[in-house]
Coordinates of C-alpha atoms and ligand atoms in Angstrom, one line a residue:
X1 CA 0.0 0.2 0.0
X2 CA 1.9 3.0 -1.0
X3 CA -0.7 6.5 -1.1
X4 CA 3.1 8.8 -2.0
X5 CA 2.1 12.4 -3.6
X6 CA 5.6 12.3 -5.4
X7 CA 5.1 11.4 -8.9
X8 CA 1.6 10.2 -9.5
X9 CA -0.3 12.0 -11.4
X10 CA -3.0 13.1 -8.8
X11 CA -0.3 14.7 -7.5
X12 CA -2.1 18.3 -6.7
X13 CA -5.3 16.4 -4.9
X14 CA -3.6 14.4 -3.2
X15 CA -1.8 17.3 -1.9
X16 CA -4.3 19.1 -0.8
X17 CA -6.3 16.4 0.4
X18 CA -3.3 14.9 2.5
X19 CA -3.7 19.3 3.7
X20 CA -7.0 19.0 4.8
X21 CA -6.8 15.9 6.5
X22 CA -4.8 16.3 8.2
X23 CA -5.4 20.3 9.5
X24 CA -8.6 18.6 10.5
X25 CA -7.3 15.7 12.3
X26 CA -4.8 17.8 14.1
X27 CA -8.3 20.9 14.9
X28 CA -10.5 18.1 15.9
X29 CA -10.0 17.4 20.0
X30 CA -8.9 14.8 20.5
X31 CA -6.4 14.9 17.7
X32 CA -6.0 12.7 15.1
X33 CA -4.8 11.1 11.7
X34 CA -5.5 9.2 9.0
X35 CA -3.6 5.3 8.5
X36 CA -3.6 5.6 5.0
X37 CA -1.4 9.0 5.7
X38 CA 1.3 6.2 6.7
X39 CA 2.4 4.4 3.4
X40 CA 5.0 6.7 2.2
X41 CA 7.6 5.1 1.1
X42 CA 9.6 4.7 3.9
X43 CA 5.7 4.1 5.6
X44 CA 6.7 1.0 2.6
X45 CA 9.3 -0.4 4.6
X46 CA 9.0 0.0 8.0
X47 CA 5.9 -2.0 7.9
X48 CA 7.5 -4.4 5.7
X49 CA 10.0 -4.7 9.0
X50 CA 6.7 -4.6 11.1
X51 CA 6.4 -8.0 9.1
X52 CA 9.0 -9.0 10.1
X53 CA 9.0 -8.8 13.9
X54 CA 8.1 -12.0 15.6
X55 CA 5.9 -10.1 18.1
X56 CA 3.4 -9.1 14.9
X57 CA 2.4 -12.4 14.5
X58 CA -0.9 -11.3 11.9
X59 CA 1.7 -12.0 8.7
X60 CA 3.0 -15.4 9.6
X61 CA -0.7 -16.3 10.5
X62 CA -2.5 -15.3 7.1
X63 CA 0.9 -16.8 5.2
X64 CA 0.0 -20.2 7.6
X65 CA -3.6 -20.1 6.1
X66 CA -2.3 -19.3 2.4
X67 CA -0.1 -22.7 2.6
X68 CA -1.4 -24.6 3.7
X69 CA -5.5 -24.6 3.2
X70 CA -5.1 -23.6 -0.8
X71 CA -7.0 -26.9 -1.8
X72 CA -9.8 -25.8 0.5
X73 CA -10.3 -21.6 -0.9
X74 CA -9.7 -23.4 -4.3
X75 CA -13.1 -26.1 -3.9
X76 CA -15.1 -23.2 -2.9
X77 CA -13.7 -20.6 -5.3
X78 CA -14.0 -22.7 -8.6
X79 CA -17.4 -23.2 -8.0
X80 CA -17.8 -20.7 -11.5
X81 CA -17.7 -23.2 -14.5
X82 CA -17.3 -20.9 -17.1
X83 CA -14.6 -19.1 -15.1
X84 CA -15.1 -15.4 -13.0
X85 CA -12.7 -12.4 -12.2
X86 CA -10.7 -12.2 -8.8
X87 CA -10.3 -9.5 -8.3
X88 CA -7.5 -8.3 -5.1
X89 CA -8.2 -5.1 -2.7
X90 CA -4.6 -3.4 -2.1
X91 CA -2.6 -6.0 -3.1
X92 CA 0.5 -5.1 -3.0
X93 CA 3.3 -7.1 -2.9
X94 CA 0.7 -10.1 -3.0
X95 CA 2.6 -12.9 -1.3
X96 CA 0.0 -14.1 0.2
X97 CA -2.4 -14.0 -2.5
X98 CA 0.4 -15.7 -4.8
X99 CA 0.2 -19.5 -2.5
X100 CA -3.8 -19.0 -4.3
X101 CA -2.8 -17.9 -7.7
X102 CA -0.4 -20.4 -8.3
X103 CA -3.2 -23.3 -6.8
X104 CA -5.1 -21.3 -9.7
X105 CA -3.4 -21.8 -12.5
X106 CA -1.5 -25.2 -11.6
X107 CA -5.4 -26.6 -11.7
X108 CA -6.2 -24.7 -15.0
X109 CA -8.9 -23.0 -13.2
X110 CA -10.1 -20.4 -15.2
X111 CA -10.2 -16.4 -14.1
X112 CA -8.8 -13.3 -14.5
X113 CA -6.5 -12.1 -11.7
X114 CA -7.3 -8.2 -11.0
X115 CA -4.8 -6.7 -8.0
X116 CA -5.7 -3.1 -7.4
X117 CA -3.6 -1.3 -5.9
X118 CA -3.7 3.1 -5.3
X119 CA 0.0 2.5 -5.9
X120 CA 1.4 2.6 -9.8
X121 CA 5.0 1.1 -8.9
X122 CA 3.3 -2.0 -7.3
X123 CA 0.7 -3.2 -10.0
X124 CA 3.9 -2.1 -12.3
X125 CA 6.2 -4.5 -9.7
X126 CA 3.4 -6.8 -10.6
X127 CA 3.0 -6.7 -13.9
X128 CA 7.0 -7.5 -14.4
X129 CA 7.2 -10.1 -11.3
X130 CA 3.9 -11.8 -11.3
X131 CA 3.9 -14.1 -14.7
X132 CA 7.7 -15.1 -14.4
X133 CA 6.9 -16.9 -10.5
X134 CA 2.9 -17.5 -12.5
X135 CA 3.5 -18.9 -15.7
X136 CA 0.3 -18.7 -17.8
X137 CA -1.2 -16.2 -15.3
X138 CA -3.9 -14.0 -16.8
X139 CA -3.5 -10.5 -15.1
X140 CA -4.5 -6.8 -15.5
X141 CA -3.4 -5.1 -12.9
X142 CA -5.6 -1.6 -12.0
X143 CA -4.0 1.1 -10.1
X144 CA -6.9 2.9 -8.0
X145 CA -8.8 3.6 -4.9
X146 CA -11.0 0.3 -3.7
X147 CA -14.4 0.9 -5.5
X148 CA -13.4 3.0 -8.5
X149 CA -11.2 -0.3 -9.1
X150 CA -13.6 -2.3 -8.7
X151 CA -15.7 -0.4 -10.8
X152 CA -13.4 -0.7 -13.4
X153 CA -13.5 -4.4 -13.3
X154 CA -17.3 -4.6 -13.6
X155 CA -17.0 -2.2 -16.6
X156 CA -14.5 -4.7 -18.2
X157 CA -16.3 -7.7 -17.3
X158 CA -19.7 -9.2 -16.1
X159 CA -17.4 -12.6 -15.1
X160 CA -19.5 -14.0 -11.4
X161 CA -16.7 -11.2 -9.3
X162 CA -14.8 -12.7 -6.5
X163 CA -12.8 -10.4 -3.8
X164 CA -10.5 -10.3 -1.7
X165 CA -9.5 -7.9 1.1
X166 CA -6.3 -9.6 2.9
X167 CA -4.1 -8.4 6.0
X168 CA -6.7 -7.3 7.9
X169 CA -7.0 -4.2 6.7
X170 CA -10.8 -4.0 7.7
X171 CA -9.0 -3.9 10.8
X172 CA -8.4 -0.3 10.0
X173 CA -11.5 0.9 9.9
X174 CA -13.4 0.8 13.3
X175 CA -16.1 -1.2 13.1
X176 CA -19.1 0.4 11.9
X177 CA -16.9 2.4 9.2
X178 CA -15.5 -1.8 7.9
X179 CA -19.3 -2.9 8.3
X180 CA -20.9 0.6 5.9
X181 CA -17.4 -0.6 3.2
X182 CA -18.7 -4.4 3.5
X183 CA -22.2 -3.0 2.5
X184 CA -20.9 -0.7 0.0
X185 CA -18.4 -3.6 -1.0
X186 CA -22.1 -5.7 -1.4
X187 CA -23.3 -3.1 -3.9
X188 CA -21.2 -3.1 -6.2
X189 CA -21.6 -7.4 -6.4
X190 CA -24.4 -10.1 -8.0
X191 CA -25.6 -13.5 -5.7
X192 CA -23.3 -15.7 -5.4
X193 CA -20.8 -13.1 -5.5
X194 CA -17.7 -14.1 -3.2
X195 CA -15.8 -12.0 -1.2
X196 CA -12.4 -13.1 1.3
X197 CA -11.7 -11.5 3.9
X198 CA -8.9 -11.6 6.6
X199 CA -9.8 -10.1 10.3
X200 CA -7.6 -10.2 12.7
X201 CA -9.3 -12.4 15.6
X202 CA -9.1 -11.7 19.5
X203 CA -7.2 -13.6 21.4
X204 CA -4.3 -13.4 24.6
X205 CA -4.6 -9.6 25.0
X206 CA -1.5 -9.6 25.6
X207 CA -0.1 -11.3 22.8
X208 CA -2.5 -8.4 20.3
X209 CA -1.2 -5.8 22.7
X210 CA 3.4 -7.0 22.4
X211 CA 2.5 -7.0 18.4
X212 CA 1.4 -3.2 18.0
X213 CA 4.9 -2.7 21.2
X214 CA 7.5 -3.8 19.3
X215 CA 10.4 -4.0 21.5
X216 CA 12.4 -2.7 18.3
X217 CA 10.3 -0.1 18.6
X218 CA 9.4 -0.2 14.6
X219 CA 6.3 0.3 15.6
X220 CA 6.8 4.0 17.4
X221 CA 8.7 4.5 14.6
X222 CA 6.2 3.4 11.9
X223 CA 3.5 6.2 13.8
X224 CA 6.6 9.0 14.2
X225 CA 7.4 8.6 9.8
X226 CA 3.7 10.0 9.5
X227 CA 4.7 13.2 11.4
X228 CA 8.0 13.5 9.1
X229 CA 6.0 13.1 6.1
X230 CA 3.8 15.5 7.2
X231 CA 7.1 17.9 8.3
X232 CA 7.7 17.4 3.6
X233 CA 5.1 17.4 2.7
X234 CA 3.4 19.8 4.7
X235 CA 5.6 22.6 5.2
X236 CA 5.6 21.3 9.0
X237 CA 8.2 21.7 11.4
X238 CA 7.4 18.5 14.5
X239 CA 10.2 17.7 16.6
X240 CA 10.1 14.1 16.3
X241 CA 11.8 13.7 19.9
X242 CA 8.8 15.4 21.6
X243 CA 6.5 12.8 20.5
X244 CA 6.2 9.2 22.5
X245 CA 4.3 6.1 20.5
X246 CA 1.6 4.7 23.5
X247 CA -0.2 1.9 21.9
X248 CA -4.1 0.1 24.2
X249 CA -5.7 -2.3 23.7
X250 CA -9.5 -2.7 25.6
X251 CA -10.0 -7.0 25.3
X252 CA -13.9 -6.1 26.1
X253 CA -14.8 -4.6 22.8
X254 CA -11.6 -5.0 20.5
X255 CA -10.5 -2.3 20.2
X256 CA -6.6 -1.6 19.6
X257 CA -5.9 2.4 19.5
X258 CA -2.1 3.8 19.1
X259 CA -1.3 7.0 20.0
X260 CA 1.4 9.5 19.4
X261 CA 1.1 12.0 22.7
X262 CA 3.0 15.5 23.1
X263 CA 6.3 15.0 25.9
X264 CA 5.6 18.4 26.4
X265 CA 3.8 22.1 25.6
X266 CA 5.2 22.6 22.2
X267 CA 3.2 24.5 19.1
X268 CA 4.0 23.0 16.2
X269 CA 3.7 24.7 12.3
X270 CA 1.7 22.8 10.0
X271 CA 1.0 24.1 6.2
X272 CA 0.9 28.1 7.6
X273 CA -1.5 26.9 11.0
X274 CA 0.1 27.0 14.1
X275 CA -1.1 23.9 16.2
X276 CA -0.5 23.8 20.5
X277 CA -0.2 20.5 21.6
X278 CA -0.1 20.0 25.3
X279 CA 1.7 18.1 27.5
X280 CA 0.1 14.8 26.8
X281 CA -1.9 15.7 25.0
X282 CA -2.2 12.5 22.2
X283 CA -3.3 12.1 19.1
X284 CA -5.1 9.6 18.1
X285 CA -2.9 7.7 15.1
X286 CA -4.3 4.5 14.9
X287 CA -7.1 1.8 14.7
X288 CA -6.3 -2.1 15.0
X289 CA -9.5 -3.7 15.6
X290 CA -9.7 -7.4 17.0
X291 CA -12.8 -9.8 16.7
X292 CA -14.4 -13.0 17.7
X293 CA -16.0 -15.4 15.0
X294 CA -19.0 -15.1 15.9
X295 CA -18.7 -11.2 15.4
X296 CA -17.5 -11.2 12.3
X297 CA -20.3 -14.0 10.8
X298 CA -22.5 -11.2 12.4
X299 CA -21.0 -8.8 10.1
X300 CA -21.3 -10.6 6.6
X301 CA -25.0 -10.9 7.5
X302 CA -25.6 -7.3 8.5
X303 CA -24.3 -6.4 5.3
X304 CA -25.0 -8.6 2.9
X305 CA -23.1 -11.4 2.9
X306 CA -23.4 -15.0 4.1
X307 CA -20.6 -17.0 5.5
X308 CA -19.1 -19.3 4.0
X309 CA -16.5 -20.8 5.2
X310 CA -13.8 -19.8 8.2
X311 CA -9.9 -20.9 7.2
X312 CA -8.0 -20.5 10.5
X313 CA -4.4 -20.6 11.0
X314 CA -3.1 -23.8 13.7
X315 CA -3.4 -21.2 16.4
X316 CA -6.3 -19.8 16.0
X317 CA -5.6 -16.4 16.7
X318 CA -6.5 -15.6 12.8
X319 CA -9.1 -16.5 10.1
X320 CA -9.7 -15.7 6.3
X321 CA -13.2 -15.6 5.6
X322 CA -15.7 -16.4 2.7
X323 CA -18.5 -14.9 2.2
X324 CA -21.3 -15.4 -0.3
X325 CA -23.4 -12.0 -1.6
X326 CA -27.0 -12.8 -0.7
Ligands
AVI401 C1 -2.1 -2.7 7.6 N1 -2.7 -3.2 9.3 C2 -3.3 -4.4 8.6 C3 -1.5 -2.4 10.4 C4 -2.2 -3.6 11.5 O1 -2.2 -4.5 12.0 O2 -3.2 -2.9 12.2 C5 -1.1 -2.1 10.1 C6 0.1 -1.4 11.1 N2 0.0 -0.4 12.1 C7 1.0 -1.0 12.9 N3 1.8 -2.3 12.8 C8 1.4 -2.8 12.5

């Protein structure tokens, strides 16, 4: 995921949008940021590092599901004899989905893979690399926001659709927004189309807390990097030494929340506006929401889907679920 402003044709629009979003968030009480802005080039790299740290279990768990359960996925996903479109929202490096793609190609399943990503670099890389890793794959990458990309695929083809949304990205929306997102997704689909979506599950609260509060401090750097981005792109003067990361996890409702707090009373200038911080005042940076399996099923039903299958890793910490549009 990369929402960089530097080289894309939408540079001006994105630059204006980030300015409005950042100033709105920093003028609010309590202050907040949009976590989608974490992913500039450095943010992408820090997130890749997060995926390697021992405490961040999510990637390994989902990778295990994709390595071990591809045949189960295949049996459900290949229910369309005349072929289908496999659309991955926020495809990134497609490492996990590659396991499924290989399995589909090796089993001669008739499908076209449409990775959608906001980053043109990501799409170019997939076009360069995937056909080498998976010879014979029918690939049509689309650089776009999720819904814009999905509409583009719908306009190109009327085959049944299977949507992939992996990596617990849905957890970065608060539950009411996530429900609205799934409902909007459903509206773009026809009855019988499928959605394969990853949810991080509620578990030992310390395991979750530690995943977002790692010993090496990479998560802290990941959060602070957004201040560096704002310094660069919005002519701001955040002093990173004056902020610290704080993580909270509430096991009663599954809400994981990341904050940066101000270590001192200070004034920061952002795009010409003066923003005052009191000592210990927090900026709410990101939500990483965790669900129970029951909540996940409930989510499916409320947004117009029917749960078809739960796939879980051996520790039962993460689930990829398959939902059918009804
Ligand atoms: C991208 N997303 C699913 C990550 C998560 O687990 O919420 C982002 C992240 N933030 C801190 N660590 C990882």
